[in-house]
Amino acid sequence: MNHPVNHPVNHPVNHPVNLRHAARALVVTNDERVLLAEHHVDGITVWAPPGGGVEPGESVREAISRELHEEVGLSVDGSRLPYVWHQEVVADWAPTGFDGVRNDYFVLRVPQEFSPRGRFDDAELLRENLHGFRWWSAAEILAVADECVVFSPRGLGRMLGSALRHHPTEPPLPIGL
């Protein structure tokens, strides 16, 4: 299936690019299971790390602290999280009013799986297009063969190990779609 959400724009943008800036957290257990949020986009399911848009006047590290509290129920100091990946994608499926996305990814280690419950109730989560959470191993991500299910970033299953070994003093790795 050549679904538009799977492919970046193949044509030039004829104006300054307006990317939606978001902060995302790879919340990972000691046995390397990652928490992903379920989103529905144009008839497909997208599993992505929890997080969301950076608000005006907010730093990306403040945004990840706020987003984890709102969506997942964790209170963390974003300034202490390793910044592992930086992603910029121009795409037709970008949120309304934007040409694409700029995602900054951080790692948060937790001892074990938990049931996410942030300050947002179910109705607020649905307004954010968040339909639930699930814990995944890299092997489970790699085993998904359904063309109507994608992971963001697309190489998450194979890239997860490198993110967990990323040294906090290293600059973030640039990643693609």
Coordinates of N, CA, C and O in Angstrom, one line a residue:
M1 N 0.9 -1.2 0.0 CA 0.0 0.0 0.0 C 0.9 1.2 0.0 O 1.8 1.3 0.8
N2 N 0.6 2.2 -0.8 CA 1.4 3.4 -0.9 C 0.6 4.5 -0.2 O 0.2 5.5 -0.8
H3 N 0.4 4.4 1.1 CA -0.4 5.3 1.8 C 0.3 6.6 2.0 O 1.5 6.6 2.3
P4 N -0.3 7.8 1.9 CA 0.4 9.0 2.0 C 1.1 9.2 3.4 O 2.2 9.9 3.4
V5 N 0.7 8.7 4.4 CA 1.3 8.9 5.7 C 2.7 8.2 5.8 O 3.5 8.5 6.6
N6 N 2.9 7.3 4.9 CA 4.2 6.6 4.9 C 5.3 7.3 4.1 O 6.4 6.9 4.1
H7 N 5.0 8.3 3.3 CA 5.9 8.9 2.5 C 6.0 10.4 2.6 O 5.0 11.1 2.7
P8 N 7.3 10.9 2.7 CA 7.4 12.4 2.7 C 7.0 13.0 1.4 O 6.9 12.3 0.4
V9 N 6.9 14.3 1.3 CA 6.6 15.0 0.1 C 7.7 14.9 -0.9 O 8.9 15.0 -0.5
N10 N 7.3 14.6 -2.1 CA 8.3 14.4 -3.2 C 8.5 15.7 -4.0 O 9.1 15.6 -5.1
H11 N 7.9 16.8 -3.7 CA 7.9 18.0 -4.5 C 8.4 19.1 -3.6 O 8.3 19.1 -2.4
P12 N 9.1 20.1 -4.2 CA 9.6 21.2 -3.4 C 8.5 22.1 -2.8 O 7.4 22.2 -3.4
V13 N 8.7 22.6 -1.6 CA 7.8 23.6 -1.0 C 8.2 25.0 -1.5 O 9.3 25.4 -1.4
N14 N 7.2 25.7 -2.0 CA 7.5 27.0 -2.6 C 7.3 28.2 -1.7 O 6.9 29.3 -2.1
H15 N 7.5 28.0 -0.4 CA 7.4 29.0 0.6 C 8.2 28.6 1.8 O 8.7 27.5 1.8
P16 N 8.5 29.5 2.7 CA 9.2 29.1 3.9 C 8.5 27.9 4.6 O 7.3 27.9 4.7
V17 N 9.3 26.9 5.0 CA 8.7 25.7 5.6 C 8.3 26.0 7.0 O 9.1 26.5 7.8
N18 N 7.1 25.6 7.3 CA 6.5 25.8 8.6 C 6.4 24.4 9.3 O 5.4 23.6 8.9
L19 N 7.3 24.0 10.2 CA 7.2 22.7 10.8 C 6.6 22.8 12.2 O 6.9 23.7 12.9
R20 N 5.8 21.8 12.5 CA 5.2 21.7 13.9 C 6.3 21.1 14.7 O 6.8 20.0 14.5
H21 N 6.7 21.8 15.8 CA 7.8 21.4 16.7 C 7.2 20.6 17.8 O 6.2 21.1 18.5
A22 N 7.7 19.4 18.0 CA 7.2 18.6 19.1 C 8.3 17.9 19.9 O 9.4 17.7 19.3
A23 N 8.0 17.6 21.1 CA 9.0 16.9 22.0 C 8.4 15.5 22.3 O 7.2 15.4 22.6
R24 N 9.2 14.4 22.1 CA 8.7 13.1 22.3 C 9.7 12.3 23.3 O 10.8 12.6 23.2
A25 N 9.1 11.4 24.0 CA 9.9 10.6 25.0 C 9.9 9.2 24.7 O 8.8 8.6 24.6
L26 N 11.0 8.5 24.6 CA 11.1 7.1 24.5 C 11.1 6.6 26.0 O 12.1 6.7 26.7
V27 N 9.9 6.3 26.5 CA 9.8 5.8 27.9 C 10.1 4.3 27.8 O 9.3 3.5 27.2
V28 N 11.2 3.9 28.4 CA 11.7 2.5 28.3 C 11.9 1.8 29.6 O 12.6 2.4 30.5
T29 N 11.5 0.6 29.7 CA 11.7 -0.2 30.9 C 13.1 -0.8 31.0 O 13.8 -0.8 30.0
N30 N 13.4 -1.3 32.1 CA 14.7 -2.0 32.3 C 14.9 -3.2 31.3 O 16.0 -3.5 30.9
D31 N 13.8 -3.8 30.9 CA 13.9 -4.9 30.0 C 13.6 -4.4 28.5 O 13.3 -5.2 27.7
E32 N 13.8 -3.1 28.3 CA 13.8 -2.5 27.0 C 12.5 -2.6 26.2 O 12.4 -2.8 25.0
R33 N 11.4 -2.4 27.0 CA 10.1 -2.3 26.3 C 9.7 -0.8 26.3 O 10.0 -0.1 27.3
V34 N 9.2 -0.3 25.2 CA 9.0 1.1 25.0 C 7.5 1.4 25.0 O 6.7 0.6 24.4
L35 N 7.1 2.5 25.7 CA 5.7 2.9 25.7 C 5.4 3.7 24.4 O 6.1 4.7 24.1
L36 N 4.4 3.3 23.7 CA 4.0 4.0 22.5 C 2.5 4.4 22.6 O 1.7 3.7 23.2
A37 N 2.2 5.5 22.0 CA 0.8 6.0 22.0 C 0.2 5.7 20.6 O 0.9 5.8 19.6
E38 N -1.1 5.3 20.7 CA -1.8 5.0 19.4 C -2.5 6.2 18.9 O -3.4 6.8 19.6
H39 N -2.3 6.5 17.6 CA -2.9 7.6 16.9 C -3.6 7.0 15.6 O -3.1 6.0 15.1
H40 N -4.6 7.6 15.2 CA -5.3 7.2 13.9 C -5.2 8.3 12.9 O -5.6 9.5 13.2
V41 N -4.6 8.0 11.7 CA -4.4 9.0 10.7 C -4.8 8.4 9.4 O -4.2 7.5 8.9
D42 N -5.8 9.0 8.8 CA -6.3 8.6 7.4 C -6.5 7.1 7.3 O -6.0 6.5 6.3
G43 N -7.1 6.5 8.3 CA -7.4 5.0 8.2 C -6.3 4.1 8.6 O -6.4 2.9 8.4
I44 N -5.2 4.6 9.1 CA -4.1 3.7 9.6 C -3.8 4.1 11.0 O -4.2 5.1 11.5
T45 N -3.2 3.1 11.7 CA -2.8 3.3 13.1 C -1.3 3.6 13.1 O -0.5 2.9 12.5
V46 N -1.0 4.7 13.8 CA 0.4 5.1 14.0 C 0.7 5.0 15.4 O 0.0 5.6 16.3
W47 N 1.8 4.3 15.7 CA 2.3 4.1 17.1 C 3.5 5.0 17.2 O 4.5 4.9 16.5
A48 N 3.5 6.0 18.2 CA 4.5 6.9 18.3 C 4.8 7.1 19.8 O 3.9 7.0 20.7
P49 N 6.1 7.5 20.2 CA 6.3 7.8 21.6 C 5.4 9.0 22.1 O 5.1 9.9 21.3
P50 N 5.1 8.9 23.3 CA 4.3 10.0 23.9 C 5.0 11.4 23.7 O 6.2 11.4 23.8
G51 N 4.2 12.4 23.6 CA 4.7 13.7 23.5 C 3.8 14.6 22.7 O 2.7 14.2 22.3
G52 N 4.2 15.8 22.4 CA 3.4 16.7 21.6 C 4.0 18.0 21.4 O 5.2 18.2 21.7
G53 N 3.2 19.0 20.9 CA 3.7 20.2 20.5 C 4.4 21.1 21.5 O 4.0 21.1 22.7
V54 N 5.4 21.8 21.1 CA 6.1 22.8 22.0 C 5.2 24.1 21.9 O 5.0 24.6 20.8
E55 N 4.8 24.6 23.0 CA 4.0 25.8 23.1 C 4.8 27.0 23.0 O 6.0 27.0 23.3
P56 N 4.2 28.1 22.5 CA 5.0 29.4 22.4 C 5.6 29.8 23.7 O 4.9 29.7 24.8
G57 N 6.9 30.1 23.7 CA 7.6 30.5 24.9 C 8.1 29.4 25.7 O 8.7 29.6 26.8
E58 N 7.9 28.2 25.3 CA 8.3 27.0 26.1 C 9.5 26.4 25.4 O 9.6 26.3 24.2
S59 N 10.4 25.9 26.2 CA 11.6 25.2 25.6 C 11.1 23.7 25.3 O 10.1 23.3 25.8
V60 N 11.9 23.1 24.5 CA 11.6 21.7 24.1 C 11.7 20.8 25.4 O 10.9 19.9 25.5
R61 N 12.6 21.1 26.3 CA 12.7 20.3 27.5 C 11.5 20.6 28.5 O 11.0 19.7 29.2
E62 N 11.0 21.8 28.5 CA 9.8 22.1 29.3 C 8.6 21.4 28.7 O 7.8 20.9 29.4
A63 N 8.6 21.4 27.3 CA 7.5 20.7 26.6 C 7.4 19.2 27.0 O 6.4 18.7 27.2
I64 N 8.6 18.5 27.0 CA 8.5 17.1 27.2 C 8.1 16.8 28.7 O 7.4 15.9 28.9
S65 N 8.5 17.7 29.6 CA 8.0 17.5 31.0 C 6.5 17.7 31.1 O 5.8 16.9 31.7
R66 N 6.0 18.7 30.4 CA 4.5 18.9 30.4 C 3.8 17.8 29.7 O 2.8 17.3 30.3
E67 N 4.2 17.4 28.6 CA 3.6 16.3 27.8 C 3.5 15.0 28.6 O 2.5 14.3 28.6
L68 N 4.6 14.7 29.2 CA 4.6 13.4 30.0 C 3.7 13.5 31.1 O 3.0 12.5 31.5
H69 N 3.6 14.6 31.8 CA 2.6 14.8 32.9 C 1.2 14.7 32.3 O 0.3 14.0 32.9
E70 N 0.9 15.4 31.2 CA -0.5 15.4 30.7 C -0.9 14.1 30.2 O -2.1 13.6 30.5
E71 N -0.1 13.4 29.4 CA -0.5 12.2 28.7 C -0.3 10.9 29.5 O -1.1 10.0 29.5
V72 N 0.8 10.8 30.2 CA 1.3 9.6 30.9 C 1.2 9.6 32.4 O 1.1 8.6 33.0
G73 N 1.2 10.8 33.0 CA 1.2 10.9 34.4 C 2.5 10.9 35.1 O 2.6 10.7 36.3
L74 N 3.6 11.2 34.4 CA 4.9 11.2 35.0 C 5.4 12.6 35.2 O 5.2 13.5 34.4
S75 N 6.0 12.8 36.4 CA 6.6 14.1 36.7 C 8.1 14.0 36.5 O 8.7 13.3 37.3
V76 N 8.6 14.6 35.5 CA 10.1 14.5 35.3 C 10.6 15.8 35.0 O 9.9 16.8 34.5
D77 N 11.9 16.0 35.2 CA 12.7 17.2 34.9 C 13.3 16.9 33.5 O 14.2 16.2 33.3
G78 N 12.7 17.6 32.5 CA 13.1 17.4 31.1 C 14.6 17.8 30.9 O 15.2 17.2 29.9
S79 N 15.1 18.6 31.7 CA 16.5 19.0 31.5 C 17.5 17.9 31.8 O 18.6 18.0 31.4
R80 N 17.0 16.9 32.5 CA 17.9 15.7 32.8 C 17.8 14.5 31.9 O 18.5 13.6 32.1
L81 N 16.9 14.6 30.9 CA 16.7 13.5 30.0 C 17.7 13.6 28.8 O 17.9 14.6 28.2
P82 N 18.3 12.4 28.5 CA 19.2 12.4 27.3 C 18.4 12.7 26.0 O 17.3 12.2 25.8
Y83 N 18.9 13.7 25.2 CA 18.4 14.1 24.0 C 19.0 13.2 22.9 O 20.2 13.4 22.6
V84 N 18.3 12.3 22.3 CA 18.9 11.3 21.4 C 18.7 11.5 19.9 O 19.5 11.1 19.1
W85 N 17.5 12.0 19.5 CA 17.2 12.1 18.1 C 16.6 13.4 17.7 O 15.9 14.0 18.5
H86 N 16.9 13.9 16.5 CA 16.3 15.1 16.0 C 15.7 14.7 14.6 O 16.5 14.2 13.8
Q87 N 14.5 15.0 14.3 CA 13.8 14.6 13.1 C 13.1 15.8 12.5 O 12.4 16.6 13.2
E88 N 13.3 16.0 11.2 CA 12.6 17.1 10.4 C 12.1 16.4 9.1 O 12.9 15.9 8.4
V89 N 10.8 16.5 8.9 CA 10.2 15.8 7.8 C 9.1 16.8 7.2 O 8.2 17.3 7.9
V90 N 9.2 17.1 5.9 CA 8.2 17.8 5.2 C 7.3 16.8 4.6 O 7.8 15.9 3.9
A91 N 6.0 16.9 4.8 CA 5.1 15.8 4.3 C 3.7 16.3 4.1 O 3.2 17.2 4.8
D92 N 3.0 15.7 3.2 CA 1.6 16.1 2.9 C 0.7 15.8 4.0 O -0.4 16.5 4.2
W93 N 1.0 14.9 4.9 CA 0.1 14.5 6.0 C 0.3 15.3 7.2 O -0.2 15.0 8.3
A94 N 1.1 16.4 7.1 CA 1.4 17.2 8.3 C 0.1 17.8 8.9 O -0.9 17.9 8.2
P95 N 0.2 18.1 10.2 CA -1.0 18.7 10.8 C -1.4 20.0 10.1 O -0.6 20.7 9.5
T96 N -2.7 20.3 10.1 CA -3.3 21.4 9.5 C -2.5 22.7 9.8 O -2.2 23.0 11.0
G97 N -2.1 23.4 8.8 CA -1.4 24.7 9.0 C 0.1 24.5 9.0 O 0.8 25.5 9.1
F98 N 0.6 23.3 8.8 CA 2.0 23.0 8.8 C 2.4 22.3 7.6 O 1.6 21.6 6.9
D99 N 3.7 22.4 7.2 CA 4.3 21.7 6.1 C 4.9 20.3 6.5 O 5.3 19.5 5.6
G100 N 5.1 20.1 7.8 CA 5.8 18.9 8.2 C 6.0 19.0 9.7 O 5.3 19.8 10.4
V101 N 6.9 18.2 10.2 CA 7.1 18.1 11.6 C 8.6 18.2 12.0 O 9.5 17.8 11.2
R102 N 8.9 18.7 13.1 CA 10.2 18.7 13.7 C 10.0 18.1 15.1 O 9.4 18.6 16.0
N103 N 10.6 16.8 15.3 CA 10.4 16.1 16.5 C 11.8 16.0 17.2 O 12.8 15.6 16.6
D104 N 11.8 16.3 18.5 CA 13.0 16.1 19.3 C 12.7 15.0 20.3 O 11.7 15.0 21.0
Y105 N 13.5 13.9 20.3 CA 13.3 12.7 21.1 C 14.2 12.6 22.3 O 15.4 12.8 22.1
F106 N 13.7 12.3 23.4 CA 14.4 12.1 24.7 C 14.2 10.7 25.2 O 13.2 10.1 24.8
V107 N 15.1 10.2 26.1 CA 14.9 8.9 26.7 C 14.6 9.1 28.2 O 15.3 9.8 28.9
L108 N 13.6 8.3 28.6 CA 13.3 8.3 30.0 C 13.3 6.8 30.4 O 12.4 6.0 29.9
R109 N 14.2 6.4 31.3 CA 14.2 5.0 31.8 C 13.2 4.9 33.0 O 13.2 5.7 33.9
V110 N 12.4 3.8 33.0 CA 11.6 3.5 34.1 C 11.9 2.1 34.5 O 12.2 1.3 33.6
P111 N 11.7 1.7 35.8 CA 12.0 0.3 36.2 C 11.2 -0.8 35.5 O 11.7 -1.8 35.2
Q112 N 9.9 -0.5 35.3 CA 9.0 -1.5 34.8 C 7.8 -0.9 34.1 O 7.6 0.3 34.2
E113 N 7.0 -1.7 33.5 CA 5.8 -1.2 32.8 C 4.8 -0.7 33.9 O 4.8 -1.1 35.0
F114 N 4.0 0.3 33.5 CA 2.9 0.9 34.3 C 1.8 1.2 33.4 O 1.9 1.2 32.2
S115 N 0.6 1.5 34.0 CA -0.5 1.9 33.2 C -0.5 3.4 33.2 O -0.7 4.1 34.2
P116 N -0.3 4.0 32.0 CA -0.2 5.4 31.8 C -1.6 6.1 32.2 O -2.6 5.6 31.7
R117 N -1.5 7.1 33.0 CA -2.7 7.9 33.3 C -2.3 9.3 33.7 O -1.9 9.5 34.8
G118 N -2.3 10.1 32.7 CA -2.0 11.5 32.9 C -3.1 12.4 33.4 O -4.2 11.8 33.8
R119 N -2.9 13.7 33.4 CA -4.0 14.5 33.9 C -5.1 14.7 32.9 O -6.2 15.2 33.2
F120 N -4.9 14.3 31.6 CA -5.9 14.3 30.6 C -6.9 13.1 30.8 O -6.5 12.0 31.0
D121 N -8.2 13.4 30.7 CA -9.2 12.3 30.8 C -9.3 11.7 29.4 O -8.7 12.2 28.4
D122 N -10.1 10.7 29.2 CA -10.2 10.0 27.9 C -10.7 10.9 26.8 O -10.2 10.8 25.7
A123 N -11.6 11.7 27.1 CA -12.1 12.7 26.1 C -11.0 13.6 25.6 O -10.9 13.9 24.4
E124 N -10.2 14.2 26.6 CA -9.2 15.1 26.2 C -8.1 14.3 25.4 O -7.6 14.9 24.4
L125 N -7.8 13.1 25.7 CA -6.8 12.3 25.0 C -7.3 12.1 23.5 O -6.6 12.2 22.6
L126 N -8.6 11.8 23.4 CA -9.2 11.6 22.0 C -9.1 12.9 21.2 O -8.9 12.9 20.0
R127 N -9.4 14.0 21.9 CA -9.2 15.3 21.2 C -7.8 15.5 20.7 O -7.6 16.2 19.7
E128 N -6.8 14.9 21.3 CA -5.4 15.0 20.9 C -5.1 13.9 20.0 O -3.9 13.7 19.6
N129 N -6.1 13.1 19.5 CA -6.0 12.0 18.6 C -5.1 10.9 19.3 O -4.3 10.2 18.6
L130 N -5.3 10.7 20.6 CA -4.5 9.7 21.3 C -5.6 8.6 21.8 O -6.4 9.0 22.6
H131 N -5.4 7.4 21.2 CA -6.4 6.4 21.4 C -6.0 5.3 22.4 O -6.8 4.4 22.7
G132 N -4.9 5.4 23.0 CA -4.4 4.5 24.0 C -2.9 4.3 24.0 O -2.2 5.0 23.2
F133 N -2.4 3.5 24.9 CA -1.0 3.2 25.0 C -0.8 1.7 25.0 O -1.6 0.9 25.4
R134 N 0.4 1.4 24.6 CA 0.9 0.0 24.7 C 2.4 -0.1 24.8 O 3.1 0.7 24.3
W135 N 2.8 -1.1 25.6 CA 4.3 -1.4 25.7 C 4.7 -2.3 24.6 O 4.0 -3.3 24.4
W136 N 5.8 -2.1 24.0 CA 6.3 -2.9 22.9 C 7.8 -3.2 23.1 O 8.5 -2.3 23.5
S137 N 8.2 -4.4 22.6 CA 9.6 -4.7 22.5 C 10.0 -4.3 21.1 O 9.2 -4.2 20.2
A138 N 11.3 -4.2 20.9 CA 11.8 -3.9 19.5 C 11.4 -5.1 18.6 O 11.0 -4.9 17.4
A139 N 11.5 -6.3 19.1 CA 11.1 -7.5 18.3 C 9.7 -7.4 17.9 O 9.3 -7.8 16.7
E140 N 8.8 -7.0 18.8 CA 7.4 -6.9 18.5 C 7.1 -5.9 17.4 O 6.3 -6.1 16.5
I141 N 7.8 -4.8 17.5 CA 7.7 -3.7 16.5 C 8.1 -4.2 15.1 O 7.4 -4.0 14.1
L142 N 9.3 -4.9 15.1 CA 9.8 -5.4 13.8 C 8.9 -6.5 13.2 O 8.9 -6.7 12.0
A143 N 8.2 -7.2 14.0 CA 7.3 -8.3 13.6 C 6.0 -7.8 12.9 O 5.3 -8.6 12.3
V144 N 5.6 -6.6 13.1 CA 4.3 -6.1 12.6 C 4.4 -6.0 11.1 O 5.3 -5.4 10.5
A145 N 3.5 -6.7 10.4 CA 3.5 -6.7 8.9 C 2.3 -6.2 8.3 O 2.0 -6.3 7.2
D146 N 1.4 -5.5 9.1 CA 0.2 -4.9 8.7 C 0.5 -3.6 8.0 O 1.0 -2.7 8.7
E147 N 0.1 -3.4 6.8 CA 0.3 -2.2 6.1 C -0.5 -1.0 6.6 O -0.2 0.1 6.2
C148 N -1.5 -1.3 7.4 CA -2.3 -0.2 8.0 C -1.8 0.1 9.4 O -2.5 0.8 10.2
V149 N -0.6 -0.4 9.8 CA 0.0 0.0 11.1 C 1.4 0.4 10.8 O 2.2 -0.3 10.2
V150 N 1.7 1.6 11.3 CA 3.1 2.2 11.1 C 3.6 2.7 12.5 O 2.8 2.9 13.4
F151 N 4.9 2.8 12.6 CA 5.6 3.3 13.8 C 6.3 4.6 13.4 O 6.8 4.7 12.3
S152 N 6.3 5.5 14.4 CA 7.0 6.7 14.2 C 8.0 6.9 15.3 O 7.7 6.8 16.5
P153 N 9.3 7.1 14.9 CA 9.8 7.1 13.5 C 9.7 5.7 12.9 O 9.7 4.7 13.6
R154 N 9.8 5.6 11.6 CA 9.6 4.4 10.9 C 10.6 3.3 11.2 O 10.3 2.1 11.3
G155 N 11.8 3.6 11.5 CA 12.8 2.6 11.9 C 12.9 2.4 13.4 O 13.9 1.9 13.9
L156 N 11.9 2.7 14.1 CA 11.9 2.6 15.6 C 12.4 1.2 16.1 O 13.3 1.2 17.0
G157 N 11.9 0.1 15.5 CA 12.3 -1.2 16.0 C 13.8 -1.4 15.9 O 14.4 -2.0 16.8
R158 N 14.4 -1.0 14.9 CA 15.9 -1.3 14.7 C 16.7 -0.1 15.3 O 17.9 -0.4 15.6
M159 N 16.1 1.0 15.6 CA 16.9 2.2 16.1 C 16.9 2.2 17.7 O 17.6 3.0 18.3
L160 N 15.9 1.5 18.3 CA 15.7 1.7 19.7 C 17.0 1.4 20.5 O 17.4 2.2 21.4
G161 N 17.7 0.3 20.2 CA 18.9 0.0 20.9 C 20.0 1.1 20.9 O 20.6 1.4 21.9
S162 N 20.2 1.8 19.7 CA 21.1 2.8 19.7 C 20.7 4.0 20.5 O 21.6 4.7 21.1
A163 N 19.4 4.3 20.6 CA 19.0 5.4 21.4 C 19.3 5.1 22.9 O 19.6 6.1 23.6
L164 N 19.1 3.9 23.3 CA 19.4 3.6 24.7 C 20.8 3.6 25.1 O 21.2 3.7 26.2
R165 N 21.7 3.4 24.1 CA 23.2 3.5 24.3 C 23.7 4.9 24.1 O 24.9 5.1 24.3
H166 N 22.9 5.8 23.6 CA 23.4 7.2 23.3 C 23.9 7.8 24.6 O 23.2 7.9 25.6
H167 N 25.1 8.3 24.5 CA 25.7 9.0 25.7 C 25.1 10.4 25.8 O 25.0 11.2 24.8
P168 N 24.7 10.8 27.0 CA 24.0 12.1 27.2 C 24.9 13.3 26.7 O 24.3 14.4 26.4
T169 N 26.2 13.2 26.6 CA 27.0 14.4 26.2 C 27.1 14.4 24.7 O 27.6 15.4 24.1
E170 N 26.6 13.4 24.0 CA 26.7 13.4 22.5 C 25.5 14.2 21.9 O 24.5 14.2 22.5
P171 N 25.8 14.8 20.8 CA 24.6 15.5 20.2 C 23.6 14.5 19.7 O 23.9 13.4 19.4
P172 N 22.3 15.0 19.5 CA 21.3 14.1 19.0 C 21.6 13.6 17.6 O 22.2 14.4 16.8
L173 N 21.2 12.4 17.3 CA 21.4 11.9 15.9 C 20.2 12.4 15.0 O 19.1 12.3 15.4
P174 N 20.5 12.9 13.8 CA 19.5 13.2 12.9 C 18.9 12.0 12.3 O 19.6 11.0 12.0
I175 N 17.5 11.9 12.3 CA 16.9 10.7 11.7 C 15.8 11.2 10.7 O 15.4 12.3 10.7
G176 N 15.5 10.3 9.8 CA 14.5 10.6 8.8 C 13.1 10.2 9.2 O 12.8 10.0 10.4
L177 N 12.2 10.0 8.3 CA 10.8 9.6 8.5 C 10.7 8.4 9.4 O 10.0 8.3 10.3

